[in-house]
Amino acid sequence: MQIELRQSTSLLRVGMAPISAIFAALVLCSVLIMWAGVPVLEAYALLFKGAFGSAFALKETFTRSIPLIFTGLAVAVAFRSKFYNIGAEGQLYAGALAAVYFGTGLVSLPAYLMLPFLLLVGALAGGLLLLVPVLLKTRLKVDEVVTTLLLNFVILLVVSYLIEGPWRDPMAMGWPQTASIIDEGVLPTLMAKGRLHAGLIVAVLASILIWAVMRFTVLGYEIKAVGFNAKAAEFSGVNVNRTVIFTALISGGLAGMAGVSEVAGLKGYLTLDLSPGFGYTGVAVAMLAQLHPLAVIPAALFLSAVYVGADSMSRAVNIPTYIADVLVGVSVLAILVSVMLTQYRIKWRK
Amino acid sequence: MSDLLDILLTAGFWAATVRIVSPLIFGTLGELICERAGVLNLGIEGIMTVGAMCGWMWVYQGGDLWGGVIFAASMGALFGLLHASFTVYLGLSQHVTGIGITLFASSLSYFVYRMLLPSATTPPKIAPFQNLEIPVLSDIPLIGEALFNQSPLTYLALLCVPVVWYVLHRTPIGLAVRMAGENPVAVEAQGIDVLAVRTGAVMVGSALMAVGGAFITMSWFDAFYFGMVNGRGWICVALVIFASWKPGKALLGAFLFAGLEAMQVRAQQSAGAFIPYQFFLMLPYVMSILAMIIMARRAQYPQALLVPFRRGERV
């Protein structure tokens, strides 16, 4: 078996990569559906209907995609410079902590200032949390994957302590949760019915902004240069460490905004189950988007549809909801292969 | 301070330390073998979950305990093969593949568990490994009870340390594994198949990780819970760095770590009134980060770690 670099890659092939990966993932997971004794096409039809079949379903899918757009962007930006931030989950909670700290009455501004302010402090909190692993990486060469992963567990315990202890809402009938964000800090809903909130607009704007930064600015160019070949970038005068630190601040900030948007747009307060692993799913989103900031939006929508659809499917037929997580995991592996096939060809002859 | 001494002088503390250390030893050795061959295996967290589920499920379905361990190990090896196909044969990103394997392996475990036990609300228990008392030695005060009256899997873990050391450092196979992680071109020049060596190492390493997971369900909690591996895999990855990729130091690191963890459980009981329990639970993760910082300057990564090898390609 020989692996050969292709001379050129057509845009069609790049565009087909995620589609074929998703197709492969759906085919592979159909084995599990057959095992559950449900006709495969019927199960996927139910999943599709659960995600897109009604106005309510559509709104849920879009609502769920908001944090995934943010965490997907966070991962995409970081992976572009080969900074492997797997800590979006923790940074999301850091952002949420900042939002409830400043948003539950400590600061009171008119809504048009309050919302940007909360997003800003949330982004700062997420960025600051990621500053620890990135400084450890640039100063001491400590592997960032392990530190970001371990910090996820630490932050969750900090949240657990705060909502059971000093930040617990005394009015919550003993439930471990914080007080609610003041009205000025609540992201307004977009439609009369349903939970879809203005976080979607912020997320889409963030995608466009990140795309513009990557496409048109020196920083964006440097981030990509460091990712392609850090040594070459260093030789041509890029300050690699500084670039990686900036990347980390942006990445952590985006993940932090996911936390703000979940608290201020959806829940209103902070609990331990704010995120069912949005940070980890962000890796899948970014990979499916091939790290492209604008492609993050459809990728997030797709995975959000998988989760929303799988919930509704498992209510209708007897398939555990974990099928959604399996699909996400398989898609990460499948996209790796399909992207590789856009750049290389495999020759089976020796 | 005297509280601390009290803790150190109870046999229960040492027994707990040895119990906590067992999965860490399996996981750390497994990761160490993979990395020595040049492959970072971030699938460890998921592979441990697979091991935990498979070993437990085997026994729950009526199989015997050792059969469960072998089943868990082979399932681990299978996921290792998947990881190796991606990272060794296709040369894909070891980071992303590992995360993908973890997502896939743990969710698949939960899926299978739910399929086979759709309505279990309280996780059912199995009859776990019984402690095996080694005569005479187990009568030594304090450490006798802890070291010589333990689950057979713990003995297996402790036995694995010298075996892995011997194979890695004193046999031709071990040399090939280590060279594959340092200088694969040289291995190729010797007419040894680098890709096969790396694949083998990742499979053996993953099998060990899965046995570590199986220990948690078959010799500790007796049941399978969701999220029960709880970051132990990541801690093992940190321990490998702490151990500078040496099996002996891995044992030492794992013991230090398990000792601190056993102590924090006991300290929670005495100091729990002043210090919230979450801070005790944080300790293992914070300790892992600290361990990596301490060893950072001295860390001597295998030279070819993370570097895919393509036959005939110039480096």
XYZ file of C-alpha atoms in Angstrom:
665
model
C 0.000 0.000 0.000
C 1.423 3.327 -1.010
C 0.155 6.778 -0.179
C 0.761 9.460 -2.751
C 0.256 13.198 -2.588
C -2.123 14.461 -5.218
C -0.838 17.205 -7.474
C -3.949 19.281 -7.020
C -7.254 19.046 -5.230
C -10.446 20.149 -6.855
C -12.945 22.217 -4.933
C -15.569 19.594 -5.680
C -13.523 16.970 -3.893
C -13.107 19.237 -0.839
C -16.834 19.919 -0.794
C -17.666 16.240 -1.112
C -15.419 15.249 1.810
C -17.814 16.057 4.680
C -20.810 14.782 2.722
C -19.196 11.429 2.057
C -17.984 11.271 5.675
C -21.509 11.869 6.958
C -22.835 9.282 4.543
C -20.242 6.761 5.727
C -21.095 7.493 9.364
C -24.809 7.001 8.706
C -24.123 3.698 6.938
C -21.844 2.447 9.727
C -24.324 3.390 12.440
C -27.107 1.619 10.599
C -25.568 -1.606 11.921
C -26.475 -0.475 15.431
C -29.969 0.488 14.321
C -30.471 -2.929 12.758
C -29.308 -4.479 15.999
C -32.000 -2.489 17.798
C -34.448 -4.153 15.439
C -35.660 -0.998 13.713
C -35.736 -0.663 9.908
C -32.802 1.601 9.080
C -34.539 3.927 6.647
C -37.481 4.322 8.996
C -35.148 5.205 11.872
C -33.301 7.816 9.828
C -36.603 9.186 8.548
C -37.714 9.575 12.163
C -34.428 11.279 12.988
C -34.866 13.654 10.078
C -38.452 14.395 11.033
C -37.461 14.977 14.645
C -34.887 17.532 13.568
C -36.621 19.299 10.680
C -40.172 17.980 10.528
C -42.019 20.818 12.247
C -41.573 24.462 13.104
C -40.908 23.427 16.684
C -38.288 20.855 15.638
C -36.550 23.327 13.359
C -36.367 25.907 16.133
C -34.924 23.333 18.513
C -32.304 22.335 15.950
C -31.283 25.933 15.439
C -31.259 26.592 19.199
C -29.026 23.615 19.834
C -26.678 24.648 17.065
C -25.817 27.990 18.748
C -23.344 26.662 21.349
C -21.998 24.227 18.746
C -21.209 27.072 16.344
C -19.254 28.814 19.101
C -17.344 25.737 20.288
C -16.835 24.567 16.702
C -15.306 27.957 15.869
C -13.171 27.790 19.001
C -11.762 24.415 17.976
C -11.416 25.383 14.306
C -9.349 28.492 15.069
C -7.101 26.648 17.500
C -6.564 23.601 15.287
C -5.648 25.901 12.391
C -2.434 26.774 14.211
C -2.103 23.155 15.421
C -2.908 24.266 18.951
C -5.027 21.374 20.146
C -7.535 22.979 22.463
C -9.788 20.166 23.709
C -10.890 22.333 26.615
C -13.807 24.147 24.988
C -16.081 22.413 27.503
C -14.256 24.020 30.428
C -13.983 27.398 28.696
C -17.714 27.291 28.034
C -18.325 26.947 31.766
C -15.792 29.692 32.512
C -17.773 31.997 30.238
C -20.991 30.961 31.928
C -19.462 31.647 35.356
C -18.454 35.141 34.250
C -21.944 35.737 32.883
C -23.680 34.848 36.138
C -21.074 36.668 38.241
C -21.577 39.976 36.434
C -25.074 39.395 35.130
C -27.062 38.605 38.240
C -27.156 42.131 39.605
C -23.523 43.128 40.173
C -23.564 45.232 37.024
C -26.686 46.801 35.666
C -26.622 48.465 32.281
C -29.221 49.110 29.599
C -29.765 45.988 27.469
C -27.852 47.275 24.429
C -24.742 47.620 26.625
C -25.420 44.761 29.020
C -25.450 42.064 26.345
C -22.150 43.039 24.711
C -20.676 43.449 28.182
C -21.673 39.929 29.236
C -20.369 38.440 25.995
C -17.123 40.319 26.523
C -16.559 39.162 30.118
C -17.523 35.626 29.133
C -15.045 35.666 26.280
C -12.387 37.073 28.600
C -13.024 34.338 31.146
C -12.782 31.618 28.500
C -9.659 33.159 27.036
C -8.019 33.571 30.432
C -8.690 29.944 31.285
C -6.977 28.841 28.090
C -4.103 31.194 28.830
C -2.839 28.690 31.423
C -2.331 25.784 28.982
C -1.036 28.009 26.206
C 1.590 29.633 28.421
C 2.590 26.200 29.694
C 2.950 25.120 26.087
C 4.917 28.110 24.839
C 7.091 28.485 27.931
C 7.600 24.890 29.090
C 6.423 22.814 26.132
C 3.784 21.109 28.278
C 1.369 19.283 25.976
C -1.814 21.351 25.696
C -4.134 18.435 24.934
C -3.738 16.915 28.367
C -3.806 20.206 30.275
C -6.931 21.461 28.500
C -8.661 18.119 29.029
C -7.770 18.022 32.723
C -8.894 21.637 33.227
C -12.362 20.630 32.009
C -12.721 18.447 35.086
C -11.329 21.142 37.375
C -13.720 23.808 36.089
C -16.737 21.537 36.442
C -15.814 21.016 40.091
C -15.419 24.777 40.572
C -18.895 25.234 39.109
C -20.227 22.480 41.342
C -18.712 24.193 44.398
C -20.037 27.635 43.492
C -23.592 26.551 42.747
C -23.789 24.416 45.860
C -22.041 26.979 48.028
C -21.550 30.717 47.746
C -23.431 31.293 44.468
C -26.441 29.117 45.169
C -29.718 30.867 44.614
C -31.524 30.832 47.977
C -34.835 31.098 46.117
C -34.220 27.914 44.115
C -35.890 25.578 46.632
C -32.595 23.870 47.395
C -31.720 23.113 43.789
C -28.041 23.700 43.100
C -28.246 26.574 40.672
C -27.268 30.229 40.599
C -29.593 33.207 40.632
C -30.997 34.295 37.293
C -29.483 36.844 34.939
C -31.199 40.249 35.232
C -33.683 41.096 32.474
C -31.321 43.499 30.706
C -28.827 40.677 30.255
C -31.192 38.158 28.724
C -30.686 37.474 25.029
C -34.122 38.115 23.460
C -35.933 35.297 21.701
C -36.170 35.617 17.948
C -39.686 34.308 17.469
C -42.845 34.551 19.502
C -42.944 30.829 20.248
C -40.032 28.551 21.038
C -36.645 29.042 22.591
C -34.653 30.276 19.600
C -32.720 33.300 20.829
C -30.494 36.091 19.566
C -27.409 34.026 20.385
C -27.818 32.641 16.867
C -27.174 36.069 15.377
C -24.121 36.554 17.583
C -22.812 33.109 16.606
C -23.248 33.734 12.885
C -21.620 37.162 13.202
C -18.746 35.551 15.082
C -18.282 33.044 12.252
C -18.163 35.815 9.670
C -15.783 37.850 11.798
C -13.434 34.914 12.338
C -13.580 34.111 8.634
C -12.628 37.708 7.815
C -9.797 37.648 10.344
C -8.430 34.418 8.928
C -8.855 35.565 5.341
C -7.834 39.205 5.355
C -5.625 39.992 8.334
C -1.973 39.425 9.097
C -2.901 37.591 12.285
C -5.053 35.173 10.317
C -2.251 34.598 7.860
C 0.183 33.981 10.694
C -2.172 31.541 12.416
C -2.398 29.495 9.230
C 1.351 29.766 8.596
C 2.130 28.460 12.092
C -0.283 25.592 11.539
C 1.187 24.581 8.198
C 4.803 24.711 9.258
C 5.825 26.403 12.487
C 9.533 26.227 11.685
C 9.123 27.833 8.284
C 6.935 30.523 9.821
C 9.557 31.215 12.465
C 12.253 31.567 9.796
C 10.195 34.029 7.827
C 9.799 36.231 10.860
C 6.531 35.150 12.456
C 6.591 35.231 16.227
C 5.242 31.717 16.655
C 4.666 31.826 20.403
C 2.850 35.128 20.228
C 0.677 33.839 17.406
C -0.221 30.694 19.337
C -1.107 32.771 22.401
C -3.363 35.039 20.319
C -4.958 31.983 18.759
C -5.621 30.556 22.198
C -7.185 33.793 23.443
C -9.523 33.890 20.450
C -10.338 30.208 20.785
C -11.007 30.359 24.514
C -13.005 33.556 24.029
C -15.291 31.908 21.478
C -15.891 28.937 23.750
C -16.588 31.333 26.628
C -19.216 33.073 24.535
C -20.929 29.723 24.090
C -21.371 29.642 27.858
C -22.715 33.203 27.974
C -25.166 32.476 25.198
C -26.454 29.312 26.896
C -26.927 31.122 30.217
C -28.242 34.431 28.893
C -30.223 33.020 25.985
C -31.564 29.689 27.136
C -31.354 28.776 30.821
C -31.173 32.157 32.524
C -29.074 30.652 35.318
C -26.138 28.273 35.675
C -26.462 24.595 36.561
C -24.048 21.681 36.267
C -25.847 20.333 33.213
C -25.582 23.533 31.193
C -23.599 21.715 28.528
C -24.057 18.066 27.567
C -20.567 18.005 26.071
C -20.874 20.905 23.610
C -17.132 21.448 23.999
C -16.269 17.936 22.865
C -18.834 17.981 20.071
C -17.140 21.200 18.964
C -14.201 19.063 17.839
C -16.520 17.120 15.553
C -18.081 20.353 14.265
C -14.696 21.843 13.444
C -13.472 18.680 11.755
C -16.615 18.361 9.628
C -16.163 22.013 8.648
C -12.543 21.228 7.732
C -11.638 24.084 10.087
C -13.331 26.655 7.858
C -15.099 29.320 9.975
C -18.117 29.683 7.675
C -18.494 25.937 7.172
C -18.784 25.649 10.950
C -22.385 26.893 10.704
C -23.758 24.059 8.522
C -21.603 21.536 10.402
C -23.030 22.700 13.733
C -26.540 22.592 12.304
C -26.002 19.052 11.100
C -24.719 17.745 14.430
C -27.383 19.652 16.316
C -29.952 17.999 14.045
C -28.438 14.626 14.898
C -28.884 15.263 18.620
C -32.375 16.774 18.402
C -33.475 14.149 15.885
C -32.032 11.264 17.891
C -33.885 12.437 20.994
C -37.158 12.373 19.167
C -36.325 9.118 17.355
C -35.538 7.308 20.578
C -38.868 8.398 22.002
C -40.652 6.899 18.992
C -38.697 3.646 18.580
C -36.506 1.646 20.893
C -33.028 3.008 20.103
C -30.902 4.494 22.908
C -30.151 8.217 22.473
C -26.443 7.384 22.646
C -26.750 6.651 18.936
C -26.273 10.408 18.444
C -22.942 10.369 20.264
C -21.852 7.309 18.313
C -22.708 9.130 15.084
C -20.652 12.125 16.206
C -17.652 9.960 17.074
C -17.839 8.008 13.825
C -18.126 11.216 11.805
C -14.922 12.561 13.365
C -13.080 9.432 12.255
C -14.773 9.340 8.859
C -14.010 12.976 8.058
C -10.346 12.395 8.827
C -10.201 9.716 6.159
C -12.281 11.556 3.610
C -10.262 14.767 3.959
C -7.112 12.748 3.589
C -8.445 11.265 0.377
C -8.841 14.780 -1.012
C -5.117 15.341 -0.603
C -3.670 11.905 -1.137
C -4.474 8.896 -3.202
C -3.914 5.359 -2.043
C -2.211 2.943 -4.392
C -2.728 -0.658 -3.459
C 0.039 -2.075 -5.644
C 3.381 -2.497 -3.949
C -0.080 16.930 60.992
C -0.856 14.141 63.416
C -4.008 13.581 61.392
C -1.833 12.927 58.391
C 0.249 10.449 60.315
C -2.896 8.715 61.521
C -3.972 8.270 57.934
C -0.605 6.894 56.872
C -0.698 4.384 59.693
C -3.999 2.778 58.820
C -4.032 -0.383 56.758
C -7.194 0.879 55.066
C -5.292 3.785 53.544
C -2.672 1.508 52.007
C -5.260 -0.948 50.769
C -7.162 1.916 49.124
C -3.961 3.229 47.554
C -3.202 -0.136 45.999
C -6.770 -0.406 44.697
C -6.677 3.082 43.149
C -3.256 2.491 41.651
C -4.186 -0.647 39.711
C -6.131 0.888 36.789
C -3.592 3.710 36.657
C -0.746 1.217 36.239
C -2.519 -0.588 33.398
C -3.440 2.658 31.682
C -0.048 4.301 32.128
C 1.863 1.247 30.908
C -0.472 0.936 27.944
C -0.021 4.574 26.964
C 3.717 4.274 27.548
C 4.026 1.374 25.106
C 2.094 3.279 22.431
C 4.147 6.441 22.872
C 7.429 4.546 22.972
C 6.540 3.293 19.483
C 5.856 6.883 18.415
C 2.073 6.940 18.640
C 0.198 9.193 21.054
C -2.990 7.331 21.964
C -5.636 9.786 23.151
C -8.207 7.064 22.657
C -7.230 5.875 26.144
C -10.218 7.415 27.926
C -12.637 5.718 25.542
C -10.714 2.449 25.440
C -10.803 2.257 29.245
C -14.556 2.786 29.073
C -14.810 -0.039 26.547
C -12.787 -2.286 28.845
C -14.930 -1.357 31.834
C -18.149 -2.119 29.959
C -16.978 -5.281 28.159
C -15.397 -6.950 31.176
C -18.430 -6.231 33.306
C -20.923 -7.247 30.640
C -19.123 -10.546 30.011
C -19.540 -11.533 33.634
C -23.060 -10.140 33.856
C -24.058 -12.312 30.893
C -22.793 -15.365 32.747
C -19.165 -15.538 31.651
C -16.335 -16.102 34.084
C -14.104 -13.339 35.429
C -10.897 -14.108 33.559
C -12.868 -14.584 30.373
C -14.161 -11.058 30.955
C -10.653 -9.704 31.334
C -9.574 -11.394 28.104
C -12.678 -10.128 26.328
C -12.000 -6.579 27.546
C -8.362 -6.824 26.453
C -9.249 -8.059 22.982
C -11.840 -5.320 22.538
C -9.180 -2.815 23.617
C -6.764 -4.291 21.094
C -9.438 -3.972 18.416
C -9.823 -0.255 19.110
C -6.030 -0.060 19.151
C -6.035 -1.575 15.680
C -8.527 1.069 14.579
C -6.311 3.796 16.030
C -3.238 2.309 14.371
C -4.931 1.960 10.976
C -5.633 5.674 11.088
C -2.446 7.013 12.588
C 0.138 4.455 11.493
C -1.041 3.263 8.096
C -2.835 6.393 6.921
C -0.620 8.804 8.860
C -3.570 10.884 10.110
C -3.414 13.343 13.013
C -2.816 11.375 16.198
C -4.505 14.054 18.280
C -7.737 14.148 16.330
C -7.874 10.380 15.792
C -7.418 9.813 19.508
C -10.207 12.232 20.426
C -12.385 10.618 17.759
C -11.688 7.153 19.163
C -12.525 8.344 22.664
C -15.823 9.871 21.519
C -16.668 6.778 19.478
C -15.532 4.142 21.969
C -17.210 5.632 25.025
C -20.497 6.395 23.297
C -20.526 2.926 21.745
C -20.017 1.421 25.215
C -22.952 3.383 26.583
C -25.056 2.443 23.568
C -24.315 -1.272 23.948
C -24.949 -1.111 27.697
C -28.331 0.543 27.123
C -29.211 -1.936 24.377
C -28.530 -4.921 26.593
C -30.007 -3.372 29.736
C -32.705 -1.030 28.466
C -34.546 -0.522 31.704
C -31.898 -0.766 34.426
C -32.230 2.299 36.620
C -29.858 1.188 39.372
C -26.808 -0.385 37.744
C -26.802 -4.101 38.591
C -23.770 -5.561 40.327
C -21.700 -8.607 39.483
C -19.712 -10.910 41.744
C -16.287 -9.292 41.427
C -12.796 -10.704 41.774
C -12.240 -11.991 45.304
C -9.136 -10.867 47.142
C -6.364 -13.397 46.928
C -4.484 -13.661 50.180
C -0.853 -14.572 49.824
C 0.089 -16.558 52.920
C 2.821 -15.316 55.282
C 3.479 -12.102 53.313
C 0.007 -10.813 53.990
C 0.733 -11.003 57.727
C 3.273 -8.178 57.530
C 1.698 -5.306 59.436
C 0.346 -2.307 57.504
C 1.640 -3.032 54.002
C 1.120 -6.804 54.134
C -2.633 -6.445 54.091
C -2.410 -3.757 51.401
C -0.021 -5.448 49.022
C -0.647 -9.112 49.556
C -4.376 -9.332 50.127
C -5.620 -7.850 46.897
C -7.535 -8.624 43.759
C -5.667 -10.895 41.321
C -5.915 -8.063 38.787
C -3.834 -5.883 41.090
C -1.127 -8.525 41.138
C -1.368 -8.663 37.378
C -0.893 -4.877 37.215
C 2.147 -5.010 39.473
C 3.527 -7.924 37.469
C 3.085 -6.008 34.234
C 5.600 -3.369 35.315
C 8.717 -5.593 35.279
C 7.411 -7.514 32.276
C 6.907 -4.348 30.224
C 10.284 -3.056 31.382
C 11.988 -6.317 30.455
C 10.359 -6.589 27.052
C 10.996 -2.933 26.191
C 14.572 -2.788 27.386
C 15.968 -6.288 27.159
C 14.459 -7.964 24.108
C 14.824 -7.404 20.343
C 11.098 -6.711 20.077
C 11.390 -3.997 22.704
C 14.330 -2.485 20.906
C 12.359 -2.402 17.677
C 9.433 -0.723 19.481
C 11.633 1.916 21.045
C 13.497 2.544 17.805
C 10.210 2.887 15.944
C 9.506 5.781 18.288
C 12.955 7.310 18.052
C 14.252 6.701 14.562
C 11.902 4.752 12.309
C 14.184 5.096 9.295
C 16.851 3.123 11.143
C 14.298 0.401 11.910
C 13.343 0.259 8.261
C 17.024 -0.026 7.354
C 17.211 -3.145 9.505
C 14.519 -4.700 7.385
C 11.884 -4.448 10.110
C 8.410 -3.264 9.203
C 7.943 -0.012 11.137
C 4.228 0.092 10.501
C 3.755 -3.437 11.847
C 5.840 -2.718 14.949
C 3.872 0.447 15.694
C 0.543 -1.258 15.081
C 1.508 -4.112 17.375
C 2.600 -1.716 20.110
C -0.621 0.302 19.889
C -2.713 -2.882 20.038
C -0.888 -4.273 23.073
C -0.975 -0.878 24.763
C -4.689 -0.485 24.106
C -5.353 -3.977 25.454
C -3.642 -2.981 28.706
C -5.711 0.219 28.890
C -8.877 -1.825 28.480
C -7.839 -4.172 31.311
C -7.337 -1.047 33.425
C -10.910 -0.086 32.640
C -12.076 -3.621 33.400
C -10.454 -3.401 36.829
C -12.763 -0.493 37.684
C -15.928 -2.511 37.048
C -14.708 -6.008 37.950
C -12.687 -5.376 41.046
C -13.721 -2.022 42.428
C -17.281 -0.791 41.844
C -18.763 -4.115 40.628
C -21.123 -2.170 38.362
C -20.921 -0.059 35.227
C -21.839 3.625 35.527
C -21.922 6.305 32.892
C -18.808 8.459 32.928
C -17.117 6.161 35.439
C -13.647 6.370 33.913
C -13.918 10.051 34.806
C -10.669 11.376 33.353
C -8.464 8.518 34.585
C -7.292 7.993 31.008
C -6.120 11.598 30.729
C -4.376 11.281 34.071
C -2.489 8.272 32.694
C -1.333 10.348 29.721
C 0.046 12.915 32.171
C 1.655 10.151 34.243
C 3.548 8.867 31.190
C 5.167 12.281 30.803
C 5.821 12.428 34.535
C 7.512 9.021 34.259
C 9.719 10.116 31.337
C 8.444 7.069 29.406
C 10.027 4.629 31.857
C 7.962 1.762 33.325
C 9.629 1.888 36.746
C 9.010 5.588 37.145
C 5.476 5.062 35.896
C 4.875 2.718 38.818
C 6.326 5.269 41.213
C 4.259 8.091 39.728
C 1.093 6.032 39.790
C 1.677 5.142 43.450
C 2.346 8.750 44.445
C -0.783 9.724 42.686
C -2.950 6.977 44.137
C -1.574 7.696 47.601
C -2.612 11.337 47.329
C -6.011 10.322 46.078
C -6.524 7.828 48.901
C -5.427 10.500 51.338
C -7.815 13.077 49.948
C -10.740 10.702 50.444
C -9.751 10.312 54.080
C -8.930 13.983 54.544
C -12.398 14.792 53.241
C -13.815 13.002 56.250
C -11.752 14.961 58.767
C -11.461 18.335 57.052
C -14.659 18.158 55.018
C -16.309 20.575 57.409
C -13.928 23.413 56.513
C -12.990 22.633 52.958
C -15.696 21.896 50.364
C -15.413 18.375 48.955
C -15.037 19.651 45.395
C -11.557 20.911 46.184
C -10.507 17.430 47.243
C -11.957 15.962 44.074
C -10.000 18.522 42.062
C -6.701 17.313 43.469
C -5.996 14.462 41.015
C -6.485 16.724 37.999
C -4.516 19.620 39.460
C -1.793 17.209 40.568
C -1.546 15.812 37.040
C -1.066 19.278 35.606
C 1.519 20.075 38.270
C 3.353 16.818 37.586
C 3.581 17.743 33.917
C 4.900 21.194 34.785
C 7.519 19.793 37.147
C 8.789 17.289 34.608
C 8.437 19.620 31.634
C 12.042 20.736 31.492
C 13.369 17.225 31.755
C 10.823 15.572 29.474
C 12.592 13.661 26.733
C 9.887 12.851 24.274
C 10.459 9.895 21.957
C 11.921 11.703 18.963
C 9.418 10.361 16.459
C 6.323 10.781 18.663
C 3.472 12.237 16.564
C 5.503 11.848 13.363
C 3.863 9.515 10.843
C 6.192 7.214 8.955
C 5.715 6.738 5.255
C 7.796 4.076 3.619
C 10.274 5.440 1.106
C 9.544 9.055 2.013
C 12.518 11.178 2.924
C 12.505 12.745 6.344
